[in-house]
PDB file of C-alpha atoms in Angstrom:
ATOM      1  CA  MET X  70       0.000   0.000   0.000  1.00 26.00           C
ATOM      2  CA  ALA X  71       1.290   3.445  -0.852  1.00 29.00           C
ATOM      3  CA  GLY X  72       2.477   5.645   1.990  1.00 32.00           C
ATOM      4  CA  ARG X  73       0.329   8.520   3.187  1.00 31.00           C
ATOM      5  CA  ALA X  74       1.659  12.030   3.665  1.00 36.00           C
ATOM      6  CA  LEU X  75       1.353  13.437   7.157  1.00 37.00           C
ATOM      7  CA  ILE X  76      -1.829  15.461   7.391  1.00 41.00           C
ATOM      8  CA  PRO X  77      -2.297  18.280   9.934  1.00 43.00           C
ATOM      9  CA  PHE X  78      -3.688  16.217  12.830  1.00 43.00           C
ATOM     10  CA  GLN X  79      -0.838  13.719  12.451  1.00 47.00           C
ATOM     11  CA  LEU X  80       1.672  16.554  12.588  1.00 45.00           C
ATOM     12  CA  THR X  81       0.003  17.854  15.741  1.00 47.00           C
ATOM     13  CA  ALA X  82       0.152  14.397  17.282  1.00 50.00           C
ATOM     14  CA  THR X  83       3.828  14.140  16.368  1.00 49.00           C
ATOM     15  CA  LEU X  84       4.523  17.449  18.111  1.00 48.00           C
ATOM     16  CA  LEU X  85       2.660  16.291  21.231  1.00 52.00           C
ATOM     17  CA  LEU X  86       4.669  13.073  21.306  1.00 53.00           C
ATOM     18  CA  ALA X  87       7.873  15.088  21.063  1.00 50.00           C
ATOM     19  CA  LEU X  88       6.767  17.360  23.901  1.00 50.00           C
ATOM     20  CA  LEU X  89       5.984  14.422  26.177  1.00 50.00           C
ATOM     21  CA  ALA X  90       9.305  12.831  25.312  1.00 48.00           C
ATOM     22  CA  THR X  91      11.373  15.893  26.198  1.00 47.00           C
ATOM     23  CA  SER X  92       9.655  17.158  29.349  1.00 49.00           C
ATOM     24  CA  HIS X  93       8.014  15.987  32.522  1.00 64.00           C
ATOM     25  CA  ALA X  94       4.809  17.806  31.659  1.00 82.00           C
ATOM     26  CA  GLY X  95       1.975  15.326  31.662  1.00 97.00           C
ATOM     27  CA  GLY X  96      -1.309  14.870  29.884  1.00 98.00           C
ATOM     28  CA  ILE X  97      -4.654  13.289  30.709  1.00 99.00           C
ATOM     29  CA  ALA X  98      -6.028  10.254  28.896  1.00 99.00           C
ATOM     30  CA  ILE X  99      -9.732   9.439  29.210  1.00 99.00           C
ATOM     31  CA  TYR X 100     -11.819   6.420  28.232  1.00 98.00           C
ATOM     32  CA  TRP X 101     -15.008   7.290  26.356  1.00 98.00           C
ATOM     33  CA  GLY X 102     -17.905   5.260  25.045  1.00 98.00           C
ATOM     34  CA  GLN X 103     -19.196   3.050  27.830  1.00 97.00           C
ATOM     35  CA  ASN X 104     -22.027   5.237  29.136  1.00 95.00           C
ATOM     36  CA  THR X 105     -24.735   7.143  27.296  1.00 92.00           C
ATOM     37  CA  GLY X 106     -24.851   9.859  29.971  1.00 95.00           C
ATOM     38  CA  GLU X 107     -21.417  11.245  29.141  1.00 98.00           C
ATOM     39  CA  ALA X 108     -20.527  14.190  26.929  1.00 98.00           C
ATOM     40  CA  THR X 109     -20.354  13.672  23.196  1.00 98.00           C
ATOM     41  CA  LEU X 110     -17.011  12.840  21.642  1.00 98.00           C
ATOM     42  CA  SER X 111     -16.707  16.260  20.015  1.00 98.00           C
ATOM     43  CA  ALA X 112     -17.542  18.027  23.298  1.00 98.00           C
ATOM     44  CA  THR X 113     -15.045  15.828  25.142  1.00 98.00           C
ATOM     45  CA  CYS X 114     -12.234  17.003  22.905  1.00 98.00           C
ATOM     46  CA  ALA X 115     -13.469  20.611  22.747  1.00 98.00           C
ATOM     47  CA  SER X 116     -13.132  20.831  26.545  1.00 98.00           C
ATOM     48  CA  ARG X 117      -9.330  20.822  26.083  1.00 97.00           C
ATOM     49  CA  LYS X 118      -8.925  18.748  29.244  1.00 98.00           C
ATOM     50  CA  TYR X 119      -7.556  15.658  27.534  1.00 98.00           C
ATOM     51  CA  GLU X 120      -4.595  14.838  25.339  1.00 98.00           C
ATOM     52  CA  PHE X 121      -5.867  11.319  24.592  1.00 98.00           C
ATOM     53  CA  VAL X 122      -9.363   9.907  24.157  1.00 98.00           C
ATOM     54  CA  ILE X 123      -9.690   6.124  24.065  1.00 99.00           C
ATOM     55  CA  LEU X 124     -12.838   4.717  22.458  1.00 98.00           C
ATOM     56  CA  ALA X 125     -14.016   1.610  24.315  1.00 98.00           C
ATOM     57  CA  PHE X 126     -14.428  -1.202  23.263  1.00 98.00           C
ATOM     58  CA  VAL X 127     -14.089  -3.678  20.426  1.00 98.00           C
ATOM     59  CA  PHE X 128     -15.154  -6.430  22.785  1.00 98.00           C
ATOM     60  CA  GLN X 129     -15.349  -9.389  20.405  1.00 98.00           C
ATOM     61  CA  PHE X 130     -12.663 -10.526  17.962  1.00 98.00           C
ATOM     62  CA  GLY X 131     -10.190 -13.294  17.181  1.00 98.00           C
ATOM     63  CA  GLN X 132     -10.432 -17.082  17.100  1.00 97.00           C
ATOM     64  CA  GLY X 133     -12.899 -16.960  14.222  1.00 97.00           C
ATOM     65  CA  ARG X 134     -15.314 -14.543  15.898  1.00 98.00           C
ATOM     66  CA  ALA X 135     -16.896 -11.702  13.963  1.00 97.00           C
ATOM     67  CA  PRO X 136     -15.474  -8.470  15.453  1.00 98.00           C
ATOM     68  CA  LYS X 137     -17.954  -6.288  17.310  1.00 98.00           C
ATOM     69  CA  LEU X 138     -17.717  -2.699  18.563  1.00 98.00           C
ATOM     70  CA  ASP X 139     -19.813  -1.593  21.539  1.00 97.00           C
ATOM     71  CA  LEU X 140     -20.129   2.079  22.380  1.00 97.00           C
ATOM     72  CA  SER X 141     -22.932   1.430  24.870  1.00 88.00           C
ATOM     73  CA  GLY X 142     -25.813   3.340  23.420  1.00 84.00           C
ATOM     74  CA  HIS X 143     -23.927   6.227  21.811  1.00 96.00           C
ATOM     75  CA  CYS X 144     -24.545   4.523  18.475  1.00 97.00           C
ATOM     76  CA  ASP X 145     -25.298   1.119  16.999  1.00 96.00           C
ATOM     77  CA  ALA X 146     -22.213  -0.118  15.181  1.00 97.00           C
ATOM     78  CA  SER X 147     -23.979  -3.225  13.882  1.00 94.00           C
ATOM     79  CA  SER X 148     -26.306  -1.094  11.754  1.00 95.00           C
ATOM     80  CA  GLY X 149     -23.636   1.370  10.637  1.00 96.00           C
ATOM     81  CA  GLY X 150     -24.834   4.006  13.072  1.00 97.00           C
ATOM     82  CA  CYS X 151     -21.392   4.793  14.490  1.00 98.00           C
ATOM     83  CA  ALA X 152     -20.056   6.149  11.207  1.00 98.00           C
ATOM     84  CA  VAL X 153     -21.464   9.523  12.285  1.00 97.00           C
ATOM     85  CA  LEU X 154     -18.600   9.738  14.765  1.00 98.00           C
ATOM     86  CA  SER X 155     -16.129  10.209  11.934  1.00 98.00           C
ATOM     87  CA  SER X 156     -16.531  13.985  11.957  1.00 98.00           C
ATOM     88  CA  ASP X 157     -16.141  14.058  15.753  1.00 98.00           C
ATOM     89  CA  ILE X 158     -12.918  12.050  15.518  1.00 98.00           C
ATOM     90  CA  ARG X 159     -11.478  14.412  12.932  1.00 98.00           C
ATOM     91  CA  SER X 160     -12.524  17.379  15.072  1.00 98.00           C
ATOM     92  CA  CYS X 161     -10.637  15.870  18.017  1.00 98.00           C
ATOM     93  CA  GLN X 162      -7.538  15.318  15.918  1.00 98.00           C
ATOM     94  CA  ARG X 163      -7.610  18.871  14.576  1.00 98.00           C
ATOM     95  CA  ARG X 164      -7.485  20.003  18.200  1.00 98.00           C
ATOM     96  CA  GLY X 165      -4.394  17.886  18.788  1.00 98.00           C
ATOM     97  CA  VAL X 166      -6.216  15.159  20.711  1.00 98.00           C
ATOM     98  CA  MET X 167      -5.070  11.645  19.862  1.00 98.00           C
ATOM     99  CA  VAL X 168      -7.940   9.191  19.431  1.00 98.00           C
ATOM    100  CA  LEU X 169      -7.278   5.497  19.978  1.00 99.00           C
ATOM    101  CA  LEU X 170      -9.508   2.438  19.793  1.00 99.00           C
ATOM    102  CA  SER X 171      -9.479   0.072  22.756  1.00 98.00           C
ATOM    103  CA  ILE X 172      -9.775  -3.649  22.182  1.00 98.00           C
ATOM    104  CA  GLY X 173     -10.762  -6.073  24.925  1.00 98.00           C
ATOM    105  CA  GLY X 174     -12.218  -4.859  28.199  1.00 97.00           C
ATOM    106  CA  GLY X 175     -13.421  -6.612  31.309  1.00 95.00           C
ATOM    107  CA  ALA X 176     -16.385  -8.280  29.617  1.00 94.00           C
ATOM    108  CA  GLY X 177     -16.310  -9.765  26.170  1.00 95.00           C
ATOM    109  CA  LYS X 178     -15.344 -12.632  23.929  1.00 97.00           C
ATOM    110  CA  TYR X 179     -11.889 -12.225  22.500  1.00 98.00           C
ATOM    111  CA  GLY X 180      -8.525 -13.885  22.165  1.00 98.00           C
ATOM    112  CA  LEU X 181      -5.891 -14.983  19.678  1.00 98.00           C
ATOM    113  CA  SER X 182      -5.250 -18.598  18.736  1.00 98.00           C
ATOM    114  CA  SER X 183      -2.031 -18.258  16.735  1.00 98.00           C
ATOM    115  CA  PRO X 184       0.315 -15.812  14.977  1.00 98.00           C
ATOM    116  CA  ALA X 185      -1.862 -16.242  11.896  1.00 98.00           C
ATOM    117  CA  ASP X 186      -4.918 -15.236  13.900  1.00 98.00           C
ATOM    118  CA  ALA X 187      -3.052 -12.149  15.100  1.00 98.00           C
ATOM    119  CA  ARG X 188      -2.388 -11.224  11.465  1.00 98.00           C
ATOM    120  CA  LEU X 189      -6.089 -11.555  10.658  1.00 98.00           C
ATOM    121  CA  VAL X 190      -7.048  -9.281  13.552  1.00 98.00           C
ATOM    122  CA  THR X 191      -4.345  -6.822  12.502  1.00 98.00           C
ATOM    123  CA  ALA X 192      -5.760  -6.709   8.973  1.00 98.00           C
ATOM    124  CA  TYR X 193      -9.249  -6.123  10.352  1.00 98.00           C
ATOM    125  CA  LEU X 194      -8.141  -3.267  12.626  1.00 98.00           C
ATOM    126  CA  TRP X 195      -6.023  -1.693   9.898  1.00 98.00           C
ATOM    127  CA  ASN X 196      -8.711  -1.805   7.248  1.00 98.00           C
ATOM    128  CA  SER X 197     -11.641  -0.952   9.520  1.00 98.00           C
ATOM    129  CA  TYR X 198     -10.196   1.756  11.787  1.00 98.00           C
ATOM    130  CA  LEU X 199      -6.677   2.737  10.740  1.00 98.00           C
ATOM    131  CA  GLY X 200      -5.013   3.551   7.412  1.00 98.00           C
ATOM    132  CA  GLY X 201      -6.481   0.789   5.286  1.00 97.00           C
ATOM    133  CA  SER X 202      -9.763   0.584   3.438  1.00 96.00           C
ATOM    134  CA  SER X 203     -12.896  -1.498   3.718  1.00 96.00           C
ATOM    135  CA  SER X 204     -16.492  -1.363   2.552  1.00 94.00           C
ATOM    136  CA  SER X 205     -17.417  -1.533   6.210  1.00 94.00           C
ATOM    137  CA  ARG X 206     -15.689   0.951   8.515  1.00 98.00           C
ATOM    138  CA  PRO X 207     -17.651   1.123  11.795  1.00 98.00           C
ATOM    139  CA  LEU X 208     -16.455   4.669  12.579  1.00 98.00           C
ATOM    140  CA  GLY X 209     -16.583   5.933   9.027  1.00 98.00           C
ATOM    141  CA  ASP X 210     -13.605   7.187   7.058  1.00 97.00           C
ATOM    142  CA  ALA X 211     -11.774   8.855   9.937  1.00 98.00           C
ATOM    143  CA  ILE X 212      -8.348   7.334  10.580  1.00 98.00           C
ATOM    144  CA  LEU X 213      -7.692   6.651  14.256  1.00 98.00           C
ATOM    145  CA  ASP X 214      -4.273   7.298  15.746  1.00 98.00           C
ATOM    146  CA  GLY X 215      -3.758   3.849  17.208  1.00 98.00           C
ATOM    147  CA  ILE X 216      -4.898   0.826  19.175  1.00 99.00           C
ATOM    148  CA  ASP X 217      -5.189   0.377  22.928  1.00 99.00           C
ATOM    149  CA  PHE X 218      -4.723  -3.092  24.451  1.00 98.00           C
ATOM    150  CA  ALA X 219      -7.166  -3.516  27.357  1.00 98.00           C
ATOM    151  CA  ILE X 220      -6.758  -7.267  27.653  1.00 98.00           C
ATOM    152  CA  GLU X 221      -8.288  -8.540  30.881  1.00 97.00           C
ATOM    153  CA  LEU X 222      -9.390 -12.095  30.223  1.00 96.00           C
ATOM    154  CA  GLY X 223      -8.643 -15.237  28.262  1.00 93.00           C
ATOM    155  CA  SER X 224      -5.263 -16.407  27.062  1.00 93.00           C
ATOM    156  CA  ALA X 225      -2.122 -14.280  27.316  1.00 95.00           C
ATOM    157  CA  LYS X 226      -0.702 -15.687  24.087  1.00 97.00           C
ATOM    158  CA  PHE X 227       0.012 -13.899  20.807  1.00 98.00           C
ATOM    159  CA  TRP X 228      -0.684 -10.319  21.932  1.00 98.00           C
ATOM    160  CA  ASP X 229       2.978  -9.602  21.199  1.00 98.00           C
ATOM    161  CA  ASN X 230       2.384 -10.798  17.639  1.00 98.00           C
ATOM    162  CA  LEU X 231      -0.550  -8.428  17.303  1.00 98.00           C
ATOM    163  CA  ALA X 232       1.547  -5.493  18.520  1.00 98.00           C
ATOM    164  CA  LYS X 233       4.365  -6.282  16.084  1.00 98.00           C
ATOM    165  CA  ASP X 234       1.973  -6.744  13.182  1.00 98.00           C
ATOM    166  CA  LEU X 235       0.176  -3.447  13.853  1.00 98.00           C
ATOM    167  CA  LYS X 236       3.436  -1.515  14.015  1.00 98.00           C
ATOM    168  CA  ASP X 237       4.686  -3.227  10.849  1.00 98.00           C
ATOM    169  CA  MET X 238       1.448  -2.480   9.018  1.00 98.00           C
ATOM    170  CA  GLY X 239       1.806   1.210   9.756  1.00 98.00           C
ATOM    171  CA  LYS X 240       5.503   1.258   8.909  1.00 97.00           C
ATOM    172  CA  ASN X 241       4.904  -0.428   5.571  1.00 97.00           C
ATOM    173  CA  ALA X 242       2.262   2.177   4.750  1.00 97.00           C
ATOM    174  CA  GLY X 243       4.506   5.065   5.805  1.00 97.00           C
ATOM    175  CA  THR X 244       2.425   6.119   8.788  1.00 96.00           C
ATOM    176  CA  ALA X 245       2.623   5.673  12.555  1.00 97.00           C
ATOM    177  CA  VAL X 246       0.276   3.392  14.480  1.00 98.00           C
ATOM    178  CA  LEU X 247       0.350   4.339  18.151  1.00 98.00           C
ATOM    179  CA  LEU X 248       0.068   1.519  20.665  1.00 99.00           C
ATOM    180  CA  SER X 249      -1.088   1.808  24.255  1.00 98.00           C
ATOM    181  CA  ALA X 250      -1.952  -0.689  26.960  1.00 98.00           C
ATOM    182  CA  ALA X 251      -3.900  -0.630  30.215  1.00 98.00           C
ATOM    183  CA  PRO X 252      -2.341  -3.305  32.443  1.00 98.00           C
ATOM    184  CA  GLN X 253      -3.243  -3.966  36.062  1.00 97.00           C
ATOM    185  CA  CYS X 254      -0.673  -2.559  38.503  1.00 98.00           C
ATOM    186  CA  PRO X 255       0.569  -5.921  39.931  1.00 97.00           C
ATOM    187  CA  PHE X 256       3.797  -6.399  37.964  1.00 97.00           C
ATOM    188  CA  LEU X 257       4.039  -7.829  35.328  1.00 94.00           C
ATOM    189  CA  ASP X 258       0.447  -7.907  34.040  1.00 95.00           C
ATOM    190  CA  GLN X 259      -0.441 -11.461  33.023  1.00 93.00           C
ATOM    191  CA  TRP X 260      -2.198 -10.443  29.812  1.00 95.00           C
ATOM    192  CA  ASP X 261      -0.491  -7.301  28.535  1.00 95.00           C
ATOM    193  CA  GLY X 262       2.971  -7.994  29.919  1.00 96.00           C
ATOM    194  CA  GLY X 263       4.336  -9.973  26.989  1.00 95.00           C
ATOM    195  CA  ALA X 264       3.132  -7.435  24.456  1.00 98.00           C
ATOM    196  CA  ILE X 265       4.543  -4.498  26.432  1.00 98.00           C
ATOM    197  CA  ASN X 266       7.920  -6.218  26.607  1.00 97.00           C
ATOM    198  CA  THR X 267       8.210  -6.010  22.818  1.00 98.00           C
ATOM    199  CA  GLY X 268       9.268  -2.397  23.340  1.00 98.00           C
ATOM    200  CA  LEU X 269       6.686  -1.225  20.801  1.00 98.00           C
ATOM    201  CA  PHE X 270       4.244   0.557  23.097  1.00 98.00           C
ATOM    202  CA  ASP X 271       4.136   4.333  23.105  1.00 98.00           C
ATOM    203  CA  PHE X 272       1.948   4.660  26.212  1.00 98.00           C
ATOM    204  CA  VAL X 273       1.165   2.389  29.157  1.00 98.00           C
ATOM    205  CA  TRP X 274      -1.645   3.575  31.443  1.00 98.00           C
ATOM    206  CA  VAL X 275      -1.343   1.324  34.468  1.00 98.00           C
ATOM    207  CA  GLN X 276      -4.550   0.632  36.403  1.00 98.00           C
ATOM    208  CA  PHE X 277      -3.713   1.586  39.992  1.00 98.00           C
ATOM    209  CA  TYR X 278      -7.238   0.708  41.069  1.00 98.00           C
ATOM    210  CA  ASN X 279      -9.163  -2.470  41.840  1.00 98.00           C
ATOM    211  CA  ASN X 280      -5.752  -3.809  42.887  1.00 97.00           C
ATOM    212  CA  PRO X 281      -5.364  -3.126  46.632  1.00 97.00           C
ATOM    213  CA  GLU X 282      -1.827  -4.499  46.823  1.00 97.00           C
ATOM    214  CA  CYS X 283      -0.334  -1.700  44.700  1.00 98.00           C
ATOM    215  CA  GLN X 284      -2.734   1.237  44.732  1.00 97.00           C
ATOM    216  CA  PHE X 285      -1.911   4.341  46.781  1.00 98.00           C
ATOM    217  CA  SER X 286      -4.411   3.504  49.520  1.00 95.00           C
ATOM    218  CA  SER X 287      -2.177   0.581  50.500  1.00 94.00           C
ATOM    219  CA  GLY X 288       0.600   2.973  51.413  1.00 96.00           C
ATOM    220  CA  ARG X 289       3.308   5.041  49.794  1.00 97.00           C
ATOM    221  CA  SER X 290       5.849   2.215  49.814  1.00 97.00           C
ATOM    222  CA  ALA X 291       3.642  -0.357  48.057  1.00 97.00           C
ATOM    223  CA  PHE X 292       2.570   2.203  45.489  1.00 98.00           C
ATOM    224  CA  LEU X 293       6.103   3.399  44.737  1.00 98.00           C
ATOM    225  CA  ASP X 294       7.446  -0.134  44.500  1.00 98.00           C
ATOM    226  CA  ALA X 295       4.868  -0.896  41.825  1.00 98.00           C
ATOM    227  CA  TRP X 296       5.421   2.396  39.995  1.00 98.00           C
ATOM    228  CA  LYS X 297       9.186   1.834  39.853  1.00 98.00           C
ATOM    229  CA  GLN X 298       8.649  -1.645  38.439  1.00 98.00           C
ATOM    230  CA  TRP X 299       6.466  -0.223  35.680  1.00 98.00           C
ATOM    231  CA  GLU X 300       9.087   2.425  34.957  1.00 97.00           C
ATOM    232  CA  SER X 301      11.424  -0.407  33.985  1.00 98.00           C
ATOM    233  CA  VAL X 302       9.345  -1.643  31.043  1.00 98.00           C
ATOM    234  CA  PRO X 303      10.567  -0.815  27.509  1.00 98.00           C
ATOM    235  CA  ALA X 304       7.738   1.590  26.713  1.00 98.00           C
ATOM    236  CA  GLY X 305       7.522   5.266  25.893  1.00 98.00           C
ATOM    237  CA  LYS X 306       5.546   6.894  28.706  1.00 98.00           C
ATOM    238  CA  ILE X 307       3.886   5.492  31.835  1.00 98.00           C
ATOM    239  CA  PHE X 308       0.590   6.938  33.052  1.00 99.00           C
ATOM    240  CA  LEU X 309      -1.037   6.679  36.470  1.00 99.00           C
ATOM    241  CA  GLY X 310      -4.440   5.095  35.865  1.00 99.00           C
ATOM    242  CA  LEU X 311      -7.183   6.119  38.314  1.00 99.00           C
ATOM    243  CA  PRO X 312     -10.979   6.128  38.620  1.00 98.00           C
ATOM    244  CA  ALA X 313     -12.519   9.570  38.172  1.00 98.00           C
ATOM    245  CA  SER X 314     -14.899   8.981  41.091  1.00 98.00           C
ATOM    246  CA  LYS X 315     -15.517   6.572  43.951  1.00 98.00           C
ATOM    247  CA  ASP X 316     -18.298   5.000  41.900  1.00 98.00           C
ATOM    248  CA  ALA X 317     -16.010   4.306  38.940  1.00 98.00           C
ATOM    249  CA  ALA X 318     -14.142   1.433  40.617  1.00 98.00           C
ATOM    250  CA  GLY X 319     -14.349  -0.858  43.598  1.00 98.00           C
ATOM    251  CA  THR X 320     -11.146   0.479  45.171  1.00 98.00           C
ATOM    252  CA  GLY X 321      -8.344   2.879  44.370  1.00 98.00           C
ATOM    253  CA  PHE X 322     -10.036   6.267  44.171  1.00 98.00           C
ATOM    254  CA  VAL X 323      -7.675   9.081  45.202  1.00 98.00           C
ATOM    255  CA  PRO X 324      -9.267  12.466  46.013  1.00 98.00           C
ATOM    256  CA  ALA X 325      -8.013  15.217  43.724  1.00 98.00           C
ATOM    257  CA  GLY X 326      -6.365  17.163  46.519  1.00 98.00           C
ATOM    258  CA  GLN X 327      -4.489  14.100  47.733  1.00 98.00           C
ATOM    259  CA  LEU X 328      -3.413  13.237  44.206  1.00 98.00           C
ATOM    260  CA  THR X 329      -1.931  16.654  43.533  1.00 98.00           C
ATOM    261  CA  SER X 330      -0.285  17.106  46.940  1.00 98.00           C
ATOM    262  CA  GLN X 331       0.868  13.590  47.848  1.00 98.00           C
ATOM    263  CA  VAL X 332       0.898  11.280  44.836  1.00 98.00           C
ATOM    264  CA  LEU X 333       1.988  13.204  41.751  1.00 98.00           C
ATOM    265  CA  PRO X 334       5.036  14.749  43.489  1.00 98.00           C
ATOM    266  CA  LEU X 335       6.340  11.190  43.987  1.00 98.00           C
ATOM    267  CA  ILE X 336       6.315  10.282  40.294  1.00 98.00           C
ATOM    268  CA  LYS X 337       6.473  13.455  38.190  1.00 97.00           C
ATOM    269  CA  GLY X 338      10.249  13.523  38.362  1.00 97.00           C
ATOM    270  CA  SER X 339      10.484  10.305  36.396  1.00 96.00           C
ATOM    271  CA  SER X 340      11.610  10.557  32.780  1.00 96.00           C
ATOM    272  CA  LYS X 341       8.977   7.916  32.007  1.00 98.00           C
ATOM    273  CA  TYR X 342       6.113   9.921  33.544  1.00 98.00           C
ATOM    274  CA  GLY X 343       3.418  10.656  30.984  1.00 98.00           C
ATOM    275  CA  GLY X 344       0.450  11.844  33.027  1.00 98.00           C
ATOM    276  CA  VAL X 345      -2.829  10.452  34.340  1.00 99.00           C
ATOM    277  CA  MET X 346      -5.373   8.115  32.764  1.00 99.00           C
ATOM    278  CA  LEU X 347      -8.965   8.307  33.990  1.00 99.00           C
ATOM    279  CA  TRP X 348     -11.825   5.841  33.881  1.00 98.00           C
ATOM    280  CA  SER X 349     -14.008   7.254  32.522  1.00 98.00           C
ATOM    281  CA  LYS X 350     -15.587  10.299  30.846  1.00 98.00           C
ATOM    282  CA  PHE X 351     -18.986   9.473  32.344  1.00 98.00           C
ATOM    283  CA  TYR X 352     -17.627   9.677  35.881  1.00 98.00           C
ATOM    284  CA  ASP X 353     -15.379  12.646  35.159  1.00 98.00           C
ATOM    285  CA  ASP X 354     -18.405  14.591  33.949  1.00 98.00           C
ATOM    286  CA  ARG X 355     -20.003  14.086  37.345  1.00 98.00           C
ATOM    287  CA  THR X 356     -17.039  14.920  39.558  1.00 98.00           C
ATOM    288  CA  GLY X 357     -14.985  17.389  37.536  1.00 98.00           C
ATOM    289  CA  TYR X 358     -11.918  15.377  38.521  1.00 99.00           C
ATOM    290  CA  SER X 359      -9.880  16.222  35.425  1.00 98.00           C
ATOM    291  CA  SER X 360     -10.522  19.943  35.884  1.00 98.00           C
ATOM    292  CA  ALA X 361      -9.335  19.738  39.484  1.00 98.00           C
ATOM    293  CA  ILE X 362      -6.040  18.043  38.576  1.00 98.00           C
ATOM    294  CA  LYS X 363      -5.294  19.405  35.080  1.00 98.00           C
ATOM    295  CA  SER X 364      -2.896  22.168  36.107  1.00 98.00           C
ATOM    296  CA  HIS X 365      -0.932  19.783  38.330  1.00 98.00           C
ATOM    297  CA  VAL X 366      -0.547  16.872  35.906  1.00 98.00           C
TER     298      VAL X 366
END
C-alpha cells in the first residue's frame, strides 16, 4: 500500500509526542464510550482537558469470531450508526487530541489462537479503523491514531504478535500506528505484559485501582514499589491510571487534593512519567476530577 503524507492532525500528534518525550509535563487520557450519559465525543475534545481519548471497546474478535464494537448506546455499530462519529474524531484530531480504539475490556469474547490469527485481527483493525480501506468501517472514514490493548481475560498468548503486526502495518504504509496498553498494577500484568515487553508501546496507562496491593491507599511504599517496576518496562511513557470517582471502581479512588499534593510529586520527576489516565468520561463529567487536577498533571 502506498504511503500517506502526514496530514495536519498527524503533525500535531507528532509534536505532542515530542513534547511528552522531552519534558516531565503530563497529559490526561480518558476512556469514552461506555455510558450514554457522558458528553459527546466532540464536546469531550473541545473541553481541552484531555490529550488522549480512548474509544471503548471492540469487545469481540479473534479465534474466528466476527469483530464487534460496543459504544454502549452512543450509536449502533452493527447497523452502521457509528459512522457519524467520523466527523467528531477528525474534530478531536484537529485540536491535537489523539484518538485510539481500545480492544478487549473486562467483559467480552476475544482472544488470539495463533500468529496467523493475530495477522487476521491486525488486517481487520487496519482496514476498519486505521489507514487501510474497507467497505465496512464502523467509525466511518476517519483514521484513528492507534490501538489500545485492554486485555483482561482469556489467554495471554500472541498479543505480542498483534503489537508487532500493527506496528509493521503502519511502517509499511509510511504512517505511525500508536500503541497503548492498560495493564493492572501488579507487575508484570499477566495479559499485557508480553506485548509491552516487545518495546513497541508508546503509552502504558497502568490501572492503579481495583488492585489493593499496589494502589496508593495501600501505602506510599507499596505504590512506589509498583510504579518503579512499571518504569522499567521498555515503553515510551507510563501513566497513572485512576478512577474519576468513587463509583467508577471498587477500590483505588484518590481524592483530587491528595493526588496533587501527595501522589503526583512522587512520580512526576520520572523521565517515564506521561500523566494520568482516567476511567471514565462518564464519571469525570459528574465529579470534575480532570478539571481539578489538570494544572498539576
